[in-house]
Amino acid sequence: MKRTAMTTTYREAMREAIREALQRDDRVFLMGEDVGAYGGCFAVSLGLLEEFGPERIRDTPLSEAGFVGAGIGAALGGMRPIIEIMTVNFSLLALDQIMNNAATLSHMSGGQFSVPVVIRMTTGAGRQLAAQHSHSLEGWYAHIPGLRILAPATVADARGMLWTALTDPDPVLIFEHGSLYNTSGELGDDAGAVDIDTAAIRRPGADVSLITYGGTLPTVLEAATQLMKEGIDAEVLDLRTLRPLDDSAILATVARTHRAVVVDEGWRSGSISAEISARITEAAFFDLDAPVGRVCSAEVPLPYAKHLEQAALPSVARVIAAAREAVGQHG
Amino acid sequence: MNPERAERAERAAARIRSNPEHARRLLHQMLRVRRFEEKCVELYSAAKIRGFMHVYIGEEAVAAGVLATLEPGDAVVATYREHGHALLHGVAAGAILAEMYGFEQGCCHGRGGSMHLFDAATRFFGGNAIVAGGLPVAVGLALADKMTGRSRVTVCFFGEGAVAEGEFHESLNLAALWQLPVLFCCENNLYAMGTALGRSESQTDLALKAASYEIPAWPVDGMDVLAVEEAARRAVSAVRAGSGPHFLELRTYRFRAHSMYDPERYREKAEVSQWLERDPIDLLRGAVEAAGELSETQWSEVQAQVDAEVQAAVDFAEAGTLEPVEELTRHVYTDRAATDLDATDRDATDRKRP
Ligand SMILES: Cc1ncc(C[n+]2csc(CCOP(=O)(O)OP(=O)(O)O)c2C)c(N)n1
Ligand SMILES: [Mg+2]
């Protein structure tokens, strides 16, 4: 059967995913600040209010703890809420609800309750928004047992992860990097749910494994293209899910290339990149031909000025330098 | 007796005489909580129970009065001082006590302890050790009921200390804005640990504060179980009828320390003794006797029943066993093999009912 593919943006793919979920299951509703009349602060939900009405595209007051907690309660009450938080920075006001309720209720109740809530939020830097709108805190959330953490980096994952997340009985957090909304890709018109368990190889290669997720995937793919020109054949692994990590995919790529560089827009200290590096050295130490490298954000609250912000973030040049280092080519 | 008190006493007597059975039942319910918790304190001293434990002794009229007005299917969200709420909402005393022993037979298999009692079968959603942490969840449970057109009520208990938290403000605003079927029950026992209300709130009239969210709210004598029940019945039926959230400020007092580790430096002995004179159990017992509806034999029977229940709970807990340590990481995520997750699952709560 011939499938027609069309070009679509990450934003449109996400919107289509929400629309499909609303159509398929009457327990699903979207709730958050400015998701309705405004159309979503990143225009993800634009047009959905007109289509589904204010009950299911529910504008909330500025009350992150209140509406995230209400989403948890609604999930306990049998609904399947999609909660949108404008950015990860504001999710800190709801951390109590996410950490102390969503992540703990199943366990504290001895398995009597599940919390099938999905919480979406924007993450990441690159738009000169300075230190209260630019951080990548998904690694923090990945620290918490009881949560599942997703980082869709492609149009297909933006389209397909949401439905699978909604069928998960436990709380799922979806981190959407702000720089990805305008990226585009091909999507078959039969595109739909995808798995949320496994990492994906976005570019096969033999010389070094570049392990990343979310907003830095395009950066890493660009670096891999340039590295090829100098004869370094990099494999790019997109983690897709940060908790639970797909250990077998991580170890398998390292077993193939014997060299690994982790690229993460979070800070380096105490980070998800540290966790991945530790797992590699714990489980694949003798496969390694070089120390595990890391490219992370500079240890600074992200600055406003463009040149400083860019200097703080993982870049194509820094990824290339780290890959060269790993394969033993310097300068 | 001042005229107002006298009038109230007369009304209470009339009420008791109109349904003496019910009055005796309320007495029974309060005594269940009292004797159960006295036993908990004893067992805590004997190191059978550990962790933080907070008893409700002195406040029983609040839970007994409010919970008497609920129907099956209504939900309860409470705090870490929730043994009484769990018991009166229908969780078995043995399962609660076994939970505090940390045993597998506990209502949460020993994962929660005193502060985190849960029971899916009766829709008892905790047990929450974060002050005000349960309010947004109660709002969400009510939202689910409203969106699905169910006529259930969610009752949310919290201490007056929670009123200073941001989650209190956010929750009352949301509930009122969306006209959700939730009853907020503020258990004003005048202290949050050692902080007196006047030292934490600029506005100490809590019903007035709630009313500023356009929520019908009124104060109630929380030592008078009949008054609590009457107020709660009015509020619950309004909530169930779709009139949006309601708020009760239940004025009460805890007779014991905040927890098992509290030297009570912040209040005067004289204040405590004054309140002890308004012991809710003594008050109702006196009123029922005065109405001629509680014979010596009847009172003995109530006590004997309660003692037997408490003893049975202790026996149940004492016979408990520890969950194998191999199961340590169970229940962090839902056990999909043991749970029906197919499309016919319309209600997470119903699904988990036995
Ligand atoms: C968010 C939060 N802050 C502080 C505490 C510590 N703490 C436990 S109980 C309590 C007092 C709460 O008083 P109140 O709400 O009046 O309830 P009461 O204990 O009187 O029933 C405090 C401060 C906590 N558990 N949660
Ligand atoms: Mg108090």
XYZ file of C-alpha atoms and ligand atoms in Angstrom, chain B residues 59 80-81 158-162 187-193 195 254 258, ligand 2:
19
model
C -11.305 16.404 67.517
C -1.443 12.919 58.382
C -3.851 13.146 61.375
C -7.052 19.940 56.445
C -5.748 21.858 59.442
C -5.936 25.620 59.829
C -2.164 25.660 59.279
C -2.807 24.797 55.625
C -10.118 21.599 61.242
C -9.220 24.682 63.201
C -7.584 23.362 66.352
C -5.858 26.725 66.863
C -2.305 25.440 66.445
C -0.068 24.319 63.623
C 2.532 22.430 65.628
C 2.244 28.177 65.890
C -6.413 18.728 70.045
C 1.006 17.580 68.028
Mg -4.014 22.990 63.522
